PDB file of C-alpha atoms in Angstrom:
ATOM      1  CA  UNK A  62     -41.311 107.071 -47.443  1.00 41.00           C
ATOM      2  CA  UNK A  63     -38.742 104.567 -45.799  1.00 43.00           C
ATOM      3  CA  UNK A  64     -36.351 106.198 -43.227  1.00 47.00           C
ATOM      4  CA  UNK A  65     -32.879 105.104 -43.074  1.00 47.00           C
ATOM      5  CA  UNK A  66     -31.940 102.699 -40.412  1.00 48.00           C
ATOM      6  CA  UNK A  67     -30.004 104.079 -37.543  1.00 45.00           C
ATOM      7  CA  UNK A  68     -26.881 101.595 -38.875  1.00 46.00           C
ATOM      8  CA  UNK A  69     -27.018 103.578 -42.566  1.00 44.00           C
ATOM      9  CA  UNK A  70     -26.972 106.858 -41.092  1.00 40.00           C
ATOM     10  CA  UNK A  71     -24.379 106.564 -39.013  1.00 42.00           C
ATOM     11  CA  UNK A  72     -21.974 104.558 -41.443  1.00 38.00           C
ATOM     12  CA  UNK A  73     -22.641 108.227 -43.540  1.00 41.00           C
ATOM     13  CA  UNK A  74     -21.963 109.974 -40.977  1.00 39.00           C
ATOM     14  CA  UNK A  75     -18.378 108.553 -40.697  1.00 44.00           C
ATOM     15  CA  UNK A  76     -17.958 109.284 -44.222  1.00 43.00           C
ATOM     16  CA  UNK A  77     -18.402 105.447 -45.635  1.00 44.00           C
ATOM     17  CA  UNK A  78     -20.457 107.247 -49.246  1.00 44.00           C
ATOM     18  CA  UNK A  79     -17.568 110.076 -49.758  1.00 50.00           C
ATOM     19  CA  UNK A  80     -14.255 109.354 -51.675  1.00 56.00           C
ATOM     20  CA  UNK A  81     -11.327 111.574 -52.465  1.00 73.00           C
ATOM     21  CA  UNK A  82     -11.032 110.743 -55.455  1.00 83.00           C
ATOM     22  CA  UNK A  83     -11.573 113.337 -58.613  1.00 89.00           C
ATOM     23  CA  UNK A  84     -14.581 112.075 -60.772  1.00 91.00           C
ATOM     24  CA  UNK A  85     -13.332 111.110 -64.492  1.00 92.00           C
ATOM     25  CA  UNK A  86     -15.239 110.264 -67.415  1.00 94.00           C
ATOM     26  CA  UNK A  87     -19.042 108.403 -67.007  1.00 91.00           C
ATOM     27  CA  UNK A  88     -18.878 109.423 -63.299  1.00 93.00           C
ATOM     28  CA  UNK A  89     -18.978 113.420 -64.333  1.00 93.00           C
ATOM     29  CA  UNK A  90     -22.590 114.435 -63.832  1.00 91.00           C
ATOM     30  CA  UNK A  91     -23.135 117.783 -65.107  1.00 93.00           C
ATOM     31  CA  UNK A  92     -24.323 119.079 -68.743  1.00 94.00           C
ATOM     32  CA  UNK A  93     -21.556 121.197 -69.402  1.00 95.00           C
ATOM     33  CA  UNK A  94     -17.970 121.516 -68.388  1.00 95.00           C
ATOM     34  CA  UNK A  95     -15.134 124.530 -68.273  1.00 95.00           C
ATOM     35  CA  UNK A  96     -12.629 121.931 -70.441  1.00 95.00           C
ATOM     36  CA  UNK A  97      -8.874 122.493 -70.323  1.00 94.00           C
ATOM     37  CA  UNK A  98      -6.687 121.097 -72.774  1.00 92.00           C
ATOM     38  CA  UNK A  99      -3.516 118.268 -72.371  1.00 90.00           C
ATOM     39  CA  UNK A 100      -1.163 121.151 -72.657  1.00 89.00           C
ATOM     40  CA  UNK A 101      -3.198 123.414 -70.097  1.00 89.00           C
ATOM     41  CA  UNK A 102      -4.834 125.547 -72.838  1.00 92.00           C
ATOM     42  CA  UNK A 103      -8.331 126.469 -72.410  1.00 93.00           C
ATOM     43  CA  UNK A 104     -10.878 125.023 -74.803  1.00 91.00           C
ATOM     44  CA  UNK A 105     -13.609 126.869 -73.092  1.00 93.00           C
ATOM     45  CA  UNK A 106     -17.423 125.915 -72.035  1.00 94.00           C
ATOM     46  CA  UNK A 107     -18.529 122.609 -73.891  1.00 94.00           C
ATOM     47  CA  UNK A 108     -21.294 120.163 -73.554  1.00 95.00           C
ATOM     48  CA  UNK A 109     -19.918 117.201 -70.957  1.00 93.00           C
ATOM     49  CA  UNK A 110     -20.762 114.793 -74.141  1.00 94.00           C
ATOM     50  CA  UNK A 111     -18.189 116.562 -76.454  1.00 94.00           C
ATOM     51  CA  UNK A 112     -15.624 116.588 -73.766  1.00 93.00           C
ATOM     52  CA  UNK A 113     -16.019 112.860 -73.375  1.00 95.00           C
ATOM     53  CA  UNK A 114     -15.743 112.864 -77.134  1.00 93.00           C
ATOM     54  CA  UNK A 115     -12.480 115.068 -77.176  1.00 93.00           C
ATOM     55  CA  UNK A 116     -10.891 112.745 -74.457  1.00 94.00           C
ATOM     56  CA  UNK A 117     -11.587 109.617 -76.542  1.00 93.00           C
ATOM     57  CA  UNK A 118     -10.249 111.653 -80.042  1.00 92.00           C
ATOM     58  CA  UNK A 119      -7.009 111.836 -77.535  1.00 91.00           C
ATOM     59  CA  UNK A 120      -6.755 108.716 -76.096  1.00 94.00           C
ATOM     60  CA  UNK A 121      -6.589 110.681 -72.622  1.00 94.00           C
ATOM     61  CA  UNK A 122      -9.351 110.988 -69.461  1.00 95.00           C
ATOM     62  CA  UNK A 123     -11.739 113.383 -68.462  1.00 95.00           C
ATOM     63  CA  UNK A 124     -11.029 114.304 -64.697  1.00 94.00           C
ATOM     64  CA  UNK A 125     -12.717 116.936 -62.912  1.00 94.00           C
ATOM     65  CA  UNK A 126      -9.964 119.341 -61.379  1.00 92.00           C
ATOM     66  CA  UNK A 127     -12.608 121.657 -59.500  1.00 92.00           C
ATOM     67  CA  UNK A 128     -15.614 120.263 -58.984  1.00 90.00           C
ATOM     68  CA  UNK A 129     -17.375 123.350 -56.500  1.00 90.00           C
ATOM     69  CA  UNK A 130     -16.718 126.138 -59.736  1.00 91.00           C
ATOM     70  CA  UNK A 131     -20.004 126.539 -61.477  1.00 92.00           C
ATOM     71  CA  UNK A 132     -19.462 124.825 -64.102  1.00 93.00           C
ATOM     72  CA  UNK A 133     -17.028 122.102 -63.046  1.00 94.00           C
ATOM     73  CA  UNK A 134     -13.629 122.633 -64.731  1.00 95.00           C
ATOM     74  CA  UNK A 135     -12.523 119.198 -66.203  1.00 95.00           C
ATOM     75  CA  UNK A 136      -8.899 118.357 -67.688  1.00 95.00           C
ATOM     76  CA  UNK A 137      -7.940 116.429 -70.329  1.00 96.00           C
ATOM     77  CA  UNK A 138      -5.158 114.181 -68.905  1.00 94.00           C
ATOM     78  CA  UNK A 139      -3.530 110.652 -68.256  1.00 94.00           C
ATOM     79  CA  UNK A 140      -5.612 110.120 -65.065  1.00 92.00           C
ATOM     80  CA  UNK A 141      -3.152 106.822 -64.093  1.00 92.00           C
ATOM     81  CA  UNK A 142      -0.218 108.946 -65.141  1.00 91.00           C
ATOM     82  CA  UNK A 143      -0.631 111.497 -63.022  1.00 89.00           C
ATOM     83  CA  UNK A 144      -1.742 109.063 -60.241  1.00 91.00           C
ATOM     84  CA  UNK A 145       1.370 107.603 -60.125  1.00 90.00           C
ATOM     85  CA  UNK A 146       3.484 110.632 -61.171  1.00 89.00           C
ATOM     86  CA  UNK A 147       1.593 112.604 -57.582  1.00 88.00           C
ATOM     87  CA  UNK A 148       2.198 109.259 -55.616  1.00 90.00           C
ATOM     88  CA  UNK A 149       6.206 109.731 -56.429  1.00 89.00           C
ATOM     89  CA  UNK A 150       6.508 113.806 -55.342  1.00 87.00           C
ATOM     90  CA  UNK A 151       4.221 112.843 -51.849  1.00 84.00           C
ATOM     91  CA  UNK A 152       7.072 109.669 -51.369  1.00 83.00           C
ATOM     92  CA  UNK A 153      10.269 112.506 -52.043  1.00 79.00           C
ATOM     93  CA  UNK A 154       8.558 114.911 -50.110  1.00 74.00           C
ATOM     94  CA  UNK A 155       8.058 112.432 -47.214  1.00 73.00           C
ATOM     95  CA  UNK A 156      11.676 111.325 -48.025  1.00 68.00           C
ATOM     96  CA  UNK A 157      13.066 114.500 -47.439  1.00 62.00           C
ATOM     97  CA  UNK A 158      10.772 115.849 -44.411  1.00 62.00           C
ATOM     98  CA  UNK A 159      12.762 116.918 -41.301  1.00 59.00           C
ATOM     99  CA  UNK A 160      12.049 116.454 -38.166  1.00 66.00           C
ATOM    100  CA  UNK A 161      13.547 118.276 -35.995  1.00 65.00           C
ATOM    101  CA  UNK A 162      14.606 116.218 -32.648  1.00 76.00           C
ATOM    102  CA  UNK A 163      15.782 117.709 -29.191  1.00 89.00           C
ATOM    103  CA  UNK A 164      18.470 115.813 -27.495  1.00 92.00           C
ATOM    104  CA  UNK A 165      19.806 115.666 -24.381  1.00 93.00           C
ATOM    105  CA  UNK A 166      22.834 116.085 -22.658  1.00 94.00           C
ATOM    106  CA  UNK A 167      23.670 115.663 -18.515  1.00 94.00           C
ATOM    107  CA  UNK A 168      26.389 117.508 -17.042  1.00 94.00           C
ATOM    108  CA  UNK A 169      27.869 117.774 -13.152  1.00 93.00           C
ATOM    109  CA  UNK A 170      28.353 121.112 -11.866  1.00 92.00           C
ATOM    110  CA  UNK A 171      31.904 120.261 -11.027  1.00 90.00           C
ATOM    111  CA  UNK A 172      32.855 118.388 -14.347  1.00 93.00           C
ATOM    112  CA  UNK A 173      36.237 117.240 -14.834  1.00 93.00           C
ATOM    113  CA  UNK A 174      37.511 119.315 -18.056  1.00 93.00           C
ATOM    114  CA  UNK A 175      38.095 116.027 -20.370  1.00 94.00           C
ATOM    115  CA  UNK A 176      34.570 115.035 -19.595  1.00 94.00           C
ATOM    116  CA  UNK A 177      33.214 118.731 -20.538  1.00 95.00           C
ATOM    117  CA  UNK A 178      35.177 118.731 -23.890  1.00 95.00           C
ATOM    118  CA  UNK A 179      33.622 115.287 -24.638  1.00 95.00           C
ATOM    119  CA  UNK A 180      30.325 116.542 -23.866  1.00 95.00           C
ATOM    120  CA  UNK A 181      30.928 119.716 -25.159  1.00 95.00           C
ATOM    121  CA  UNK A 182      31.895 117.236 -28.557  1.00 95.00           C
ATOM    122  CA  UNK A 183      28.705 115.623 -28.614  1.00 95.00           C
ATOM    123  CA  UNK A 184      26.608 119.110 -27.915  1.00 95.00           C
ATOM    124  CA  UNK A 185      28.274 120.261 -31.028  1.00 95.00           C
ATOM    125  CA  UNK A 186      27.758 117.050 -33.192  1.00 93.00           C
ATOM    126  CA  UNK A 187      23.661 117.463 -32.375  1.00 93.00           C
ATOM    127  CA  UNK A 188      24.143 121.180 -33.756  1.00 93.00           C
ATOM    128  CA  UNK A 189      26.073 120.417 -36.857  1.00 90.00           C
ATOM    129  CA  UNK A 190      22.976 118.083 -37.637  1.00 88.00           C
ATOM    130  CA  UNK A 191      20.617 120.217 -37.136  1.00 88.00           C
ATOM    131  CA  UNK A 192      18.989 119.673 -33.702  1.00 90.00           C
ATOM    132  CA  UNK A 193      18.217 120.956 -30.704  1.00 93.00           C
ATOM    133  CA  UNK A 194      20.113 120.139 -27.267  1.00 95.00           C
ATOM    134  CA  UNK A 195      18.358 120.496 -23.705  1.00 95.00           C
ATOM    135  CA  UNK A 196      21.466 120.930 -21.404  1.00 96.00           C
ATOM    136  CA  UNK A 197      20.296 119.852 -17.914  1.00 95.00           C
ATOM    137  CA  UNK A 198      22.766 120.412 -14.506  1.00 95.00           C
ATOM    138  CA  UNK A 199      22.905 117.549 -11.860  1.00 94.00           C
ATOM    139  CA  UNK A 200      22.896 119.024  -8.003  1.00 93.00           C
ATOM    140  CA  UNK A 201      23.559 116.409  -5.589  1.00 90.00           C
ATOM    141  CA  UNK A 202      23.545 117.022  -1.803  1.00 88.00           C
ATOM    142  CA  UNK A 203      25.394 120.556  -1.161  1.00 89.00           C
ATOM    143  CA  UNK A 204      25.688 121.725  -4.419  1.00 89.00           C
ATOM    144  CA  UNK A 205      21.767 122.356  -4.416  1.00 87.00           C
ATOM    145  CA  UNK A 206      22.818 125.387  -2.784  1.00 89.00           C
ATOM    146  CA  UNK A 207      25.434 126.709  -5.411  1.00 90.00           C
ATOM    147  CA  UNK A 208      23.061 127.246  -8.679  1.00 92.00           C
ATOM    148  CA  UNK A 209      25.387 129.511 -10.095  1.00 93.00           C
ATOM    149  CA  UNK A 210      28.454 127.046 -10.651  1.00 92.00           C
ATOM    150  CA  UNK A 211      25.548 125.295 -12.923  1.00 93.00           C
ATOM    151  CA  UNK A 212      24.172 128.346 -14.802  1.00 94.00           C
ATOM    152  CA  UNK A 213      28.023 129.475 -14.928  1.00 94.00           C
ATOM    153  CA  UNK A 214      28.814 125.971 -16.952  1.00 95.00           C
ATOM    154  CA  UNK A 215      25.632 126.622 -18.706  1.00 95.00           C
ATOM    155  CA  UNK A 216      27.025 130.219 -20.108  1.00 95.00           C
ATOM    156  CA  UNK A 217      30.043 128.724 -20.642  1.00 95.00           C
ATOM    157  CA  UNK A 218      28.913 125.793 -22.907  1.00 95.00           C
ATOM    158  CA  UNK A 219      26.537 128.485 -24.656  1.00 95.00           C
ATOM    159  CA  UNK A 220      29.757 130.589 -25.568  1.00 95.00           C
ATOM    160  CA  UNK A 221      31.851 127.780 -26.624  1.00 95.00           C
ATOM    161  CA  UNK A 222      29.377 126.298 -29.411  1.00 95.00           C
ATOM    162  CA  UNK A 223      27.876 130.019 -30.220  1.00 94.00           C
ATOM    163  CA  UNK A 224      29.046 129.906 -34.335  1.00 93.00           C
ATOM    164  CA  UNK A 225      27.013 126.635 -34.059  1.00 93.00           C
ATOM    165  CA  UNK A 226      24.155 127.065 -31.929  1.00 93.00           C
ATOM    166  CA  UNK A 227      21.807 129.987 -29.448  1.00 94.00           C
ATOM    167  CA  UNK A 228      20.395 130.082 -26.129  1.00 94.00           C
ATOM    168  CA  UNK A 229      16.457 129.374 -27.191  1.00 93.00           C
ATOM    169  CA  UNK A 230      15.429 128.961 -23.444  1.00 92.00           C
ATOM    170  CA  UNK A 231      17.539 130.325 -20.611  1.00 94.00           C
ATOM    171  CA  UNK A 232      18.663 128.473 -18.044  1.00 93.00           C
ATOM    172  CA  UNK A 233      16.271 128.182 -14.847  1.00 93.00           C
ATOM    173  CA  UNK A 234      15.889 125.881 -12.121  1.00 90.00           C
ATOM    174  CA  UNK A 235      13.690 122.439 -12.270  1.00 87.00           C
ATOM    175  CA  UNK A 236      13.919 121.081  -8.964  1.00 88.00           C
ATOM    176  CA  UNK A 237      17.215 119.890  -8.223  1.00 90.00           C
ATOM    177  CA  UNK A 238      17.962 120.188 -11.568  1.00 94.00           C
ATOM    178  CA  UNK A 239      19.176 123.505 -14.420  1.00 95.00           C
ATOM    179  CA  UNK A 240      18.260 123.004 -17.955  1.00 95.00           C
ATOM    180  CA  UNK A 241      18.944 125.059 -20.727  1.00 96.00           C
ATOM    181  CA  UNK A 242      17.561 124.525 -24.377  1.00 95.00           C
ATOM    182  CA  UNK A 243      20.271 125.579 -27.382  1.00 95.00           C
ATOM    183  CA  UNK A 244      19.034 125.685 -31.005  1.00 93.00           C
ATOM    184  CA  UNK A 245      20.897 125.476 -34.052  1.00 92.00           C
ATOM    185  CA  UNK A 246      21.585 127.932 -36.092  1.00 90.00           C
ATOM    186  CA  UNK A 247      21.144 125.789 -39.385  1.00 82.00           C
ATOM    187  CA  UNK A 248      17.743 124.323 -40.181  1.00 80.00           C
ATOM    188  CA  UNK A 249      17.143 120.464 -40.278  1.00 74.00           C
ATOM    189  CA  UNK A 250      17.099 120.490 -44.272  1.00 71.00           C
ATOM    190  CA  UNK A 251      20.466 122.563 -44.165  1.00 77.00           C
ATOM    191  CA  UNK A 252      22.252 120.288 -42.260  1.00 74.00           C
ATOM    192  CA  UNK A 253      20.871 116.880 -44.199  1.00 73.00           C
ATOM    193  CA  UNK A 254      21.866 118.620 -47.549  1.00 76.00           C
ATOM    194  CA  UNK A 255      25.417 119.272 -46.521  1.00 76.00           C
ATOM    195  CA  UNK A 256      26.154 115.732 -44.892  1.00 73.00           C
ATOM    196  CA  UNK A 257      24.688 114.131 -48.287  1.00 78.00           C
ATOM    197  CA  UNK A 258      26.584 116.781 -50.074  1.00 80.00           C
ATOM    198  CA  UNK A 259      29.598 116.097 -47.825  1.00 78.00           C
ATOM    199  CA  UNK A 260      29.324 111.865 -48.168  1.00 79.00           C
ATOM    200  CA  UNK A 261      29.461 112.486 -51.582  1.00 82.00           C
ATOM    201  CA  UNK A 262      32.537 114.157 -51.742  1.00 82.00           C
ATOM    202  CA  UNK A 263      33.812 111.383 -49.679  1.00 82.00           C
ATOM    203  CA  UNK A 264      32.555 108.717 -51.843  1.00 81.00           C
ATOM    204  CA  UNK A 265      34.202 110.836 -54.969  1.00 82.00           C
ATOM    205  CA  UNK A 266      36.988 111.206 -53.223  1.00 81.00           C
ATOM    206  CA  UNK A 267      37.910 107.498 -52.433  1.00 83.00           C
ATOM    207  CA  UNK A 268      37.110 106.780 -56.339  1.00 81.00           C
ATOM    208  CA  UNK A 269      39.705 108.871 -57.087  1.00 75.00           C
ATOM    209  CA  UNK A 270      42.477 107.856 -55.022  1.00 66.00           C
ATOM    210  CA  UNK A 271      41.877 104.142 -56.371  1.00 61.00           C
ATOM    211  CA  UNK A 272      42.120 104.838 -60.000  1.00 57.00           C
ATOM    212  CA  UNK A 273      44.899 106.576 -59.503  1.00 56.00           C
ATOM    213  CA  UNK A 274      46.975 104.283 -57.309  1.00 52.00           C
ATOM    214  CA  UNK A 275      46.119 101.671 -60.085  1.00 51.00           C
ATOM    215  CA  UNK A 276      48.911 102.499 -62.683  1.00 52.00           C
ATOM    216  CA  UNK A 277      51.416 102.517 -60.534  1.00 52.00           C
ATOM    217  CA  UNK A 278      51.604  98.238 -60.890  1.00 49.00           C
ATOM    218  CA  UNK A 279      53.515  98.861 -64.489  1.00 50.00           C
ATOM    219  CA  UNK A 280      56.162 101.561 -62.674  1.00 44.00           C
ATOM    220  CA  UNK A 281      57.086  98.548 -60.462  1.00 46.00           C
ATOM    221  CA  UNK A 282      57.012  96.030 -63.367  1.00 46.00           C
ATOM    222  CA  UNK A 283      59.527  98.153 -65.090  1.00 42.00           C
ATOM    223  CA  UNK A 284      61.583  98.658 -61.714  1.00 43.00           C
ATOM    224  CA  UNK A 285      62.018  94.804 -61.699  1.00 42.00           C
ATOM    225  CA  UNK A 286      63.246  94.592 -65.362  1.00 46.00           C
ATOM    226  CA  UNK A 287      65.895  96.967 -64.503  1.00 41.00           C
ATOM    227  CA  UNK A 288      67.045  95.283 -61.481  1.00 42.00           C
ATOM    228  CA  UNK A 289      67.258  92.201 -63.673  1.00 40.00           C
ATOM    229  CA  UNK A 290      69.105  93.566 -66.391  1.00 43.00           C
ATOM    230  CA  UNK A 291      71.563  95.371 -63.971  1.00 43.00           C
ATOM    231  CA  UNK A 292      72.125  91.538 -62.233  1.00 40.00           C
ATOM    232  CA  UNK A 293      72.866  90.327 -65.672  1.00 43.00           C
ATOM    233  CA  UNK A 294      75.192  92.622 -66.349  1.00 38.00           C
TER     234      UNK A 294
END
């Protein structure tokens, strides 16, 4: 008996000999398959030749769907069909997978009120689409010792974007630094749905208001006939 070199076994130990793909047709090796129909109906226990033959009669491919039940359950099918057909619902899915992303925004303890209500702007724009916002407080020299003007500003924030957003971590000191973590109250997919839905209507919206400024060229057409006629006379 010849042993496997040490380069074979381990290029089957990464998995080189084992592919994901079903086995169709001449690659089934087994006497006798559970066979389902095109449609999904079942045929029932058959000999694997008189599957291959039914998948011929059809013009369609034997593919084995479950390959541990005893015995294999093959389908009759358009194996590059459904290839292709599976490769299209992975590429939407992956399309319209959300990720949700944490931003962040820096405040002072002592913020001038114009530059809180732009911040405050921009906390709410992260909500709106869906993400989360890690608020952190700056303490420079003395106000190290006055935490509570930053987790005030902190509560304050929290209150102002509540319809939009939650404390998901309270506030707590990081050093010379206060952070606190708001969530949104939509999900990722909520909020991507309603800004399509939303630049739709906007699109729709502009289409509109250019048809209907278009017949307005003959009113003026007419207003210049008049004025004509009215210098003639």
């Amino acid at each position: 008996m010849t042993c496997p070199s040490a380069k074979a076994v381990a290029w089957c130990y990464r998995g080189g000999s084992i592919s994901a793909e079903p086995r169709i047709n001449e690659r089934i090796r087994v006497p006798e398959v559970r066979l389902v129909g095109p449609s999904g109906e079942q045929v029932g226990i058959v000999p694997l030749a008189k599957a291959l033959e039914l998948a011929q009669e059809y013009d369609l491919d034997l593919v084995e769907v479950a390959a541990n039940a005893r015995p294999p359950v093959c389908k009759l099918m358009d194996y590059g069909k459904f290839k292709y057909e599976s490769a299209m619902k992975a590429r939407e899915a992956r399309k319209n997978q959300a990720h949700t992303v944490i931003k962040e925004m820096k405040l002072r303890p002592k913020i001038d009120p114009h530059d809180y209500d732009t911040k405050k702007g921009h906390v709410v724009r992260f909500l709106k689409q869906g993400d989360k916002v890690k608020i952190t407080i700056m303490f420079r020299g003395r106000e190290q010792s006055r935490p509570e003007l930053g987790y005030r500003l902190l509560q304050r924030l929290a209150e102002d974007v509540q319809e939009l957003g939650f404390i998901e971590s309270n506030p707590k000191q990081d050093g010379r630094n206060m952070i606190m973590v708001l969530g949104p109250h939509k999900k990722k997919t909520e909020a991507m749905a309603e800004a399509r839905e939303a630049q739709a209507a906007r699109k729709a919206e502009r289409q509109g208001g250019s048809s209907e400024a278009a017949p307005e060229a003959p009113a003026e057409e007419a207003s210049a006939d008049t004025s004509a006629e009215n210098a003639e006379a």
